Structures are given as C-alpha cells and as structure tokens.
mmCIF file of C-alpha atoms in Angstrom:
data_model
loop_
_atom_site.group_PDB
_atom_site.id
_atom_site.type_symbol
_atom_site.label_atom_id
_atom_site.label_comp_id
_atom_site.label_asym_id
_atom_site.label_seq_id
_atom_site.Cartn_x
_atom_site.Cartn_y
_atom_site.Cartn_z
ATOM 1 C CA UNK A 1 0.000 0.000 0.000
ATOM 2 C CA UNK A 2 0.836 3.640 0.129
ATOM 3 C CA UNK A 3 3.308 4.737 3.103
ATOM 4 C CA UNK A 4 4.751 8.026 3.638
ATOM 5 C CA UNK A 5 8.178 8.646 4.854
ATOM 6 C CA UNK A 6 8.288 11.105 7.775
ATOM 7 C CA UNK A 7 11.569 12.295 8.746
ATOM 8 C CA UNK A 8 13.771 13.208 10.872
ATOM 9 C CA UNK A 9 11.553 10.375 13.554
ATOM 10 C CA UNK A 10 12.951 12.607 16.626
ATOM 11 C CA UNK A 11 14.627 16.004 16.738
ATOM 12 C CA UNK A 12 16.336 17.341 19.985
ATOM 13 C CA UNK A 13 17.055 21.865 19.580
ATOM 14 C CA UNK A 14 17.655 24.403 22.067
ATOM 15 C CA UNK A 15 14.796 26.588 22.290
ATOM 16 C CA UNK A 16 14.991 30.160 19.566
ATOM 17 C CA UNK A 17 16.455 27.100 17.088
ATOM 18 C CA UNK A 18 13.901 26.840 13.553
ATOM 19 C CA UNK A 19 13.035 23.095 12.933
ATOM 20 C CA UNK A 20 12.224 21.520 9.795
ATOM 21 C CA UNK A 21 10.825 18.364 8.900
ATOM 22 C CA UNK A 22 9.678 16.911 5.657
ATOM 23 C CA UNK A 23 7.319 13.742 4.325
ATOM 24 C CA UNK A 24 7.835 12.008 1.173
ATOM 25 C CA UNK A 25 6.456 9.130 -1.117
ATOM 26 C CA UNK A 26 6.649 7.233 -4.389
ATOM 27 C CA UNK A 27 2.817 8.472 -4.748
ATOM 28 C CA UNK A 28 1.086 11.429 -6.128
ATOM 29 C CA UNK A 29 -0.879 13.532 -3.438
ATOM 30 C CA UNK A 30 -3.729 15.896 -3.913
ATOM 31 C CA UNK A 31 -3.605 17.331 -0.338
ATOM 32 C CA UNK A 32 -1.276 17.290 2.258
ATOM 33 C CA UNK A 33 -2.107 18.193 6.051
ATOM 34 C CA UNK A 34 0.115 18.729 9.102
ATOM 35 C CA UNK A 35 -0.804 17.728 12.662
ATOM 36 C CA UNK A 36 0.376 18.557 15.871
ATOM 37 C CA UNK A 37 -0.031 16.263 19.167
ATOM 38 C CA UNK A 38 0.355 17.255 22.327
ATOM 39 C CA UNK A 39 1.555 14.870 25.363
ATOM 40 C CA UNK A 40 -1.130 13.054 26.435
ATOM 41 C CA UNK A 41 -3.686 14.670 23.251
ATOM 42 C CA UNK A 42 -5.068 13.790 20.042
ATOM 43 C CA UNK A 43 -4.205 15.335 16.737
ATOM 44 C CA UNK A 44 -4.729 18.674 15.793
ATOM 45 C CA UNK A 45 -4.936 20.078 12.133
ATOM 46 C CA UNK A 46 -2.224 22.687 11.699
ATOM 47 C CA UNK A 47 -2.014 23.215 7.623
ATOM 48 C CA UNK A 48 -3.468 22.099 4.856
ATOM 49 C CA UNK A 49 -2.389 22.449 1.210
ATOM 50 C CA UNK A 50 -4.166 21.679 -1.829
ATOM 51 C CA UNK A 51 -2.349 23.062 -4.447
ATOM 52 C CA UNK A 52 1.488 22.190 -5.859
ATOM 53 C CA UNK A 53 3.951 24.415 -4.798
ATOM 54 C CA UNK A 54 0.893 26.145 -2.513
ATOM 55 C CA UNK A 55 3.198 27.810 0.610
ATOM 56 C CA UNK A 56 0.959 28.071 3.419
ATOM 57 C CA UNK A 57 1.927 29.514 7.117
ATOM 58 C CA UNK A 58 -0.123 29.375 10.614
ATOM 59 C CA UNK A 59 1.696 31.647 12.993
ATOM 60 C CA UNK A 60 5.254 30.446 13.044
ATOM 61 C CA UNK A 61 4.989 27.373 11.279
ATOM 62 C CA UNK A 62 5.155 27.392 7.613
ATOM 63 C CA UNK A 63 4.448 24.484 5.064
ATOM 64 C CA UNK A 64 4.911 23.494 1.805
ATOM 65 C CA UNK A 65 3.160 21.281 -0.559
ATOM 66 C CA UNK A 66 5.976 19.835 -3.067
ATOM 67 C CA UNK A 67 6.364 20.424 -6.870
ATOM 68 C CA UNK A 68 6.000 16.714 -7.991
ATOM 69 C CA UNK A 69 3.092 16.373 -5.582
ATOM 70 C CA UNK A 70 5.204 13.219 -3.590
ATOM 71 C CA UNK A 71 6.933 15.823 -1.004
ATOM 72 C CA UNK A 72 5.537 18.541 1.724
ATOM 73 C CA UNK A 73 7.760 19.911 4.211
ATOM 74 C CA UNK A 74 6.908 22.029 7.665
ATOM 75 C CA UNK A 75 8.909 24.308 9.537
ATOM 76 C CA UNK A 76 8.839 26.346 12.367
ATOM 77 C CA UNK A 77 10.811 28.980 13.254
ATOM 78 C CA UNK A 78 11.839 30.394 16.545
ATOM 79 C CA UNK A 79 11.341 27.474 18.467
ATOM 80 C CA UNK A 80 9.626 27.713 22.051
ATOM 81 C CA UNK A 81 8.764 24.988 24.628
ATOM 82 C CA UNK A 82 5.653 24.357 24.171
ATOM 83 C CA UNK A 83 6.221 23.568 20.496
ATOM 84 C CA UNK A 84 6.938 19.907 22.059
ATOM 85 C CA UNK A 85 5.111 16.945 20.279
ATOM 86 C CA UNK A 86 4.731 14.815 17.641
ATOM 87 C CA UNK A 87 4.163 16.067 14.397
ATOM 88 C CA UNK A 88 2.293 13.932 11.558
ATOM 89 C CA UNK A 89 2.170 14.881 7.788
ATOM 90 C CA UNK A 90 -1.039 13.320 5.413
ATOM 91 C CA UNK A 91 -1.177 12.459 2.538
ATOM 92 C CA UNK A 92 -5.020 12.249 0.578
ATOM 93 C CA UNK A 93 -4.882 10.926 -2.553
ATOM 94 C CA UNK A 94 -7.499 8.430 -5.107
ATOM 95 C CA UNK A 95 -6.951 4.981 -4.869
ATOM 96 C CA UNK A 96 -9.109 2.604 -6.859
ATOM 97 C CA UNK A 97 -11.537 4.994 -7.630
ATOM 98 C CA UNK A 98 -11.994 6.140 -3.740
ATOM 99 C CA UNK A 99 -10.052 8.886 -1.880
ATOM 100 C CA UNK A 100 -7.642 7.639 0.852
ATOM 101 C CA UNK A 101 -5.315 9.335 4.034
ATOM 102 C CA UNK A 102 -2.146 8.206 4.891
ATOM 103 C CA UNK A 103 -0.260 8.988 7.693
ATOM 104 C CA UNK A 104 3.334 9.229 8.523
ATOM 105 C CA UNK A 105 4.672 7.876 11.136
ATOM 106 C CA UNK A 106 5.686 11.746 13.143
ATOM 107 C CA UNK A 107 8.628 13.229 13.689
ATOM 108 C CA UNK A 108 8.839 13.875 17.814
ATOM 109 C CA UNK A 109 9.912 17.598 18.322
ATOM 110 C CA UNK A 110 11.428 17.993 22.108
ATOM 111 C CA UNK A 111 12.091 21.359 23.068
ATOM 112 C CA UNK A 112 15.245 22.270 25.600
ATOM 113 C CA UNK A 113 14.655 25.783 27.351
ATOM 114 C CA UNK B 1 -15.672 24.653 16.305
ATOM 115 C CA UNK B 2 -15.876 20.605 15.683
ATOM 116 C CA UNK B 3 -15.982 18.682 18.776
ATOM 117 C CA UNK B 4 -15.161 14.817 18.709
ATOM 118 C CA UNK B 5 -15.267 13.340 22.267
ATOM 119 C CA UNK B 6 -14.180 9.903 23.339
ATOM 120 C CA UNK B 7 -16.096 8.817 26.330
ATOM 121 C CA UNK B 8 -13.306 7.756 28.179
ATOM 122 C CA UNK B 9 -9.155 8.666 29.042
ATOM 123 C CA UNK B 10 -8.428 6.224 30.428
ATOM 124 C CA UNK B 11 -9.481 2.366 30.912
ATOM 125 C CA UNK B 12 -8.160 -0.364 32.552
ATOM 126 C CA UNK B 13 -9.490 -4.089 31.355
ATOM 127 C CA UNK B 14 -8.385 -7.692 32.016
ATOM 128 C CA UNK B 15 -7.894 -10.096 29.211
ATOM 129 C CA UNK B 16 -11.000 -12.102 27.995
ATOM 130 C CA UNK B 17 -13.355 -8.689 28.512
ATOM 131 C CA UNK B 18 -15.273 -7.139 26.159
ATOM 132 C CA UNK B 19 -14.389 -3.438 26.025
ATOM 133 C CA UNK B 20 -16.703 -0.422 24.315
ATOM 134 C CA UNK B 21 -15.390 2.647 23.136
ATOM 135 C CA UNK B 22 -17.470 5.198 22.477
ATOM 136 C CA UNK B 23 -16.904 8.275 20.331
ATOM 137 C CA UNK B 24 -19.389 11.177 19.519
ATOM 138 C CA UNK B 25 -19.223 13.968 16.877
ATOM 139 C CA UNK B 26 -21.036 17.257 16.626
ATOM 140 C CA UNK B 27 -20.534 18.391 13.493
ATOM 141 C CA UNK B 28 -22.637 16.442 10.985
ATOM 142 C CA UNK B 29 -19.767 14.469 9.801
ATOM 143 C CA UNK B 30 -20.079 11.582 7.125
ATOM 144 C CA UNK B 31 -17.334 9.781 7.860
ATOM 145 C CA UNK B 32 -15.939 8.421 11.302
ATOM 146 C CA UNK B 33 -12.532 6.219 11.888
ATOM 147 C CA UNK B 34 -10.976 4.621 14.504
ATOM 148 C CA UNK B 35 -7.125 4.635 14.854
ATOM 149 C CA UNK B 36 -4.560 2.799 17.285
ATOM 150 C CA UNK B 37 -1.361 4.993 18.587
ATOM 151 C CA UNK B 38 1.683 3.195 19.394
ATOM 152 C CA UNK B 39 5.279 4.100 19.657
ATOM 153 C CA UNK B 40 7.109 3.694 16.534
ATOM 154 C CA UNK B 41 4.580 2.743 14.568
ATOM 155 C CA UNK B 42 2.669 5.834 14.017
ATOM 156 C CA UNK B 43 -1.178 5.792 13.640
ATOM 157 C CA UNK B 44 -2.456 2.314 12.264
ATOM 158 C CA UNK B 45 -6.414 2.409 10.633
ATOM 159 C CA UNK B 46 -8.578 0.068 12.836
ATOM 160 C CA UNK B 47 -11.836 0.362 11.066
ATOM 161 C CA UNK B 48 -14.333 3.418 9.270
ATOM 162 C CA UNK B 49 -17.323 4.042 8.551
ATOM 163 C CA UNK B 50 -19.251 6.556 5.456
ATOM 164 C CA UNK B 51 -22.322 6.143 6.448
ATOM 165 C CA UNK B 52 -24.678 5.426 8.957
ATOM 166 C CA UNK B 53 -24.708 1.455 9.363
ATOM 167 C CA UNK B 54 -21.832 1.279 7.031
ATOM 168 C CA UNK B 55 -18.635 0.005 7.996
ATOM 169 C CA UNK B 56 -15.032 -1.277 6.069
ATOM 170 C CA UNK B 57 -11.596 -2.431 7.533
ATOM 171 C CA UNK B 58 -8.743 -0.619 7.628
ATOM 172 C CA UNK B 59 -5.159 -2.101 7.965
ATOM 173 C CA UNK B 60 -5.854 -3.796 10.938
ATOM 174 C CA UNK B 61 -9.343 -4.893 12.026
ATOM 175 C CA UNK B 62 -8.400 -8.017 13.444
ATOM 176 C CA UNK B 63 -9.782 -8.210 16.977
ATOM 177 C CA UNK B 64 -12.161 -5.481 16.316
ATOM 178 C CA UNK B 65 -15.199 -4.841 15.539
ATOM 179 C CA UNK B 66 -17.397 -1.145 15.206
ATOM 180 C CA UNK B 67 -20.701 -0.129 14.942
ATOM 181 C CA UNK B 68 -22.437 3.031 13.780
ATOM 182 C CA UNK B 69 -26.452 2.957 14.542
ATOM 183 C CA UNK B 70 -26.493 7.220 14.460
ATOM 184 C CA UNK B 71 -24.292 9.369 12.040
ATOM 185 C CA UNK B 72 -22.738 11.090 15.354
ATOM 186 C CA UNK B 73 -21.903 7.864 16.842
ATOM 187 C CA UNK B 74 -19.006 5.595 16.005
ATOM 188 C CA UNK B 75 -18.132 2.979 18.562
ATOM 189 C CA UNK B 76 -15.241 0.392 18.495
ATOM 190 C CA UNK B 77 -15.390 -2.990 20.242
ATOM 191 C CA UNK B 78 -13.065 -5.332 21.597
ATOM 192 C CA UNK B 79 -15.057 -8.638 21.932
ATOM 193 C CA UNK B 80 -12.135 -10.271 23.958
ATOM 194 C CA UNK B 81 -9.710 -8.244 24.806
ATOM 195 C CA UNK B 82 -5.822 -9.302 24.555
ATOM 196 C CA UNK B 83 -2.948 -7.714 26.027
ATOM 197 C CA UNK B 84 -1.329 -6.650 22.705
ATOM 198 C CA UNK B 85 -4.415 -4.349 22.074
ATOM 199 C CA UNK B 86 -2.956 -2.237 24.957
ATOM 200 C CA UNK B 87 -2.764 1.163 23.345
ATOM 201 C CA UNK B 88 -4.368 4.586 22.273
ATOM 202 C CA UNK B 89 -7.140 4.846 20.477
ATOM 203 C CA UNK B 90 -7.954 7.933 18.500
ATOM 204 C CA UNK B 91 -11.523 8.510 16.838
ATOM 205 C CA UNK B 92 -12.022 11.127 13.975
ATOM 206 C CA UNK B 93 -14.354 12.442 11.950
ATOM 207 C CA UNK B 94 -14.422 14.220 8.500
ATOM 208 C CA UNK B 95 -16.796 15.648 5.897
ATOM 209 C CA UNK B 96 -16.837 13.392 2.595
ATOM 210 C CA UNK B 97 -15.510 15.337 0.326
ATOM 211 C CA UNK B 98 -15.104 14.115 -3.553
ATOM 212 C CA UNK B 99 -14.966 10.205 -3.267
ATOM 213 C CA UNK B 100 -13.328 10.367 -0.241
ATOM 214 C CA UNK B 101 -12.236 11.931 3.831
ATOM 215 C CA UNK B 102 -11.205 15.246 3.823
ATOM 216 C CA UNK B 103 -9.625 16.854 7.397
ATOM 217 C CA UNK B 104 -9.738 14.709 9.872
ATOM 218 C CA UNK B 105 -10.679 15.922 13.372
ATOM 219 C CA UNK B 106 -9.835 13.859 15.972
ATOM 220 C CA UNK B 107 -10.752 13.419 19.852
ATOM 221 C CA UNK B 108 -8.596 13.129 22.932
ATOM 222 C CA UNK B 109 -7.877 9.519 22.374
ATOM 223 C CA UNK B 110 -8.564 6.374 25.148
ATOM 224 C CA UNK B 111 -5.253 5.192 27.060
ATOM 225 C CA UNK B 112 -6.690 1.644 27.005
ATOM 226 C CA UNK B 113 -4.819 -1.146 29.754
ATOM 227 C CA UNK B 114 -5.702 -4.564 29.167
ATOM 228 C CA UNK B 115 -3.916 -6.853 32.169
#
C-alpha cells in the first residue's frame, strides 16, 4: 500500500532554534495536512495544502506542498517549549476509484529551554 | 468549532473482557474512523465508517469490531480483549468530500490497559 516517509523520527534543539521536517512518497498527493499532538492529546490540524507548490503559514509554522506532488515539508521557526510533540504529515490521494489518508509515522519535536 | 469526544481517558481491562469505546461527533460528519497509537509505529487504521450502518476495515481490524447505529456515533469494540491491544485509540471524523475523507478531526484519544 501507500506509506509516507516522515523524517527526521525525533529532533532534539535548544529553544529560539527553527526546525524543519519533511514527508515524502513514491505516490502522487492531492492534499497534504500537518498535525500537531500534544503529550497526552489527540491530533490537531495545523495546515493544509491543496495546491502544488501552494506555501501556506499558521503563525510560526510554515508548510509546503511539493512540486511533484510526492513531497511537503513544515517548519517552524523560533522554536519555544511548548512547540513539544509529535508532528504527523497526510497524505489524501485516489486509490481505486476512492479517496484515501495516509499517515506518517511523526517526527517527535522535544524542546530544551 | 468541531468537537469529537471519546467517552473515556483512560481504561483499565483484564484479558477475555469485552471493552466499548465510544466516540461522539457534533458536526454532521459523514465519515468516522478509529485509529490505534503506538510508539514507533505511528497511527495504524482500525476500522471506518461513510455512512450510517456502514462500515469497512482498515489495515488492521483483526480483533475489532465497530458499529455506527447514528451518524454522530461511532463505537469500536473489543469482543475479547488481549494484552497486545494495549494502546491509544484515536476517533475522527471528516466531511466526505469528492470520493473520499477530507480533514480529519480527531478526539482526545482512550489510554486503554488490558492486564
């Protein structure tokens, strides 16, 4: 089936640092979405992006939905505590005549003050 | 705003129980899923539903089954539960859009302890 590769799986940064963090996959998407969950939480929808090369941003956090429509990438800049969690991409694309999400697997953000 | 609530945080079961989890949406959604959390392994598709009464597997429906008798209700059922289904369990809810889920909006999530 379809997978998505989420990477980096953990990051460790002082806090002020930026982070990034991209997904990719040998399939064509026709949205992407960004998550973020909190300790203890379930997922929340940060971004969406429906368009190729669409740039999107939600405070500090920017993301990007990739030119060959396999790729999206999230960043955040000025990193602060309470930017701690996991963060999933998804993927939504047609598969056998039906539209399907994927999920990565999150990259785990931890914040040092 | 959409609100999807799980009914429970936390639960603690012993093997050979059958376990309920209830999950509620207010927002008129079509669709309704039920994920499993675990470390490493990212969020794994239990079961979903499009449609009142309708149901399909996911990637791992083994040891599961759901039922939906209202559109805001989606519940998940663990008709003996087993140690390995020790996990969280996120429930979420979307608007069908095209052929398929759009955003998905998901609840707290159940810490579920089977001993």
């Amino acid at each position: 089936g379809q997978q998505l590769n989420q990477s980096p799986q953990s990051m460790f940064i002082q806090e002020g640092e930026d982070v990034s963090m991209n997904c990719t996959s040998s399939s064509i998407f026709n949205t992407w979405l960004w998550y973020k969950q909190d300790p203890g939480e379930g997922p929340v929808l940060l971004i969406a992006l429906y368009k190729a090369g669409e740039l999107t941003s939600n405070g500090r956090l920017t993301a990007q939905f990739g030119i060959t429509r396999k790729d999206s990438f999230l960043n955040i800049s000025a990193s602060i505590p309470s930017d701690v969690g996991i963060y999933f991409c998804a993927g939504r694309s047609s598969v056998g005549g039906s539209e399907k999400l994927v999920f990565g697997k999150g990259t785990k953000l931890t914040v040092n003050p | 705003d959409v609100k999807v609530t799980q009914s429970s945080r936390y639960l603690v079961k012993r093997t050979g129980e059958k376990v309920f989890l209830e999950c509620v949406q207010d927002m008129d959604h079509e669709n309704m899923f039920w994920y499993r959390q675990d470390p490493g392994l990212g969020l794994r598709l239990i079961y979903f539903s499009y449609d009142v009464k309708m149901k399909e597997k996911g990637d791992i429906p083994e040891g599961y089954s759901v039922s939906r008798e209202k559109k805001e209700r989606f519940s998940l059922i663990l008709e003996s539960a087993s140690t390995n289904q020790t996990s969280m369990y996120l429930c979420a809810s979307s608007w069908l859009v095209g052929r398929g889920p759009e955003k998905l909006f998901f609840g707290s999530g159940t810490q579920l302890s089977v001993l």
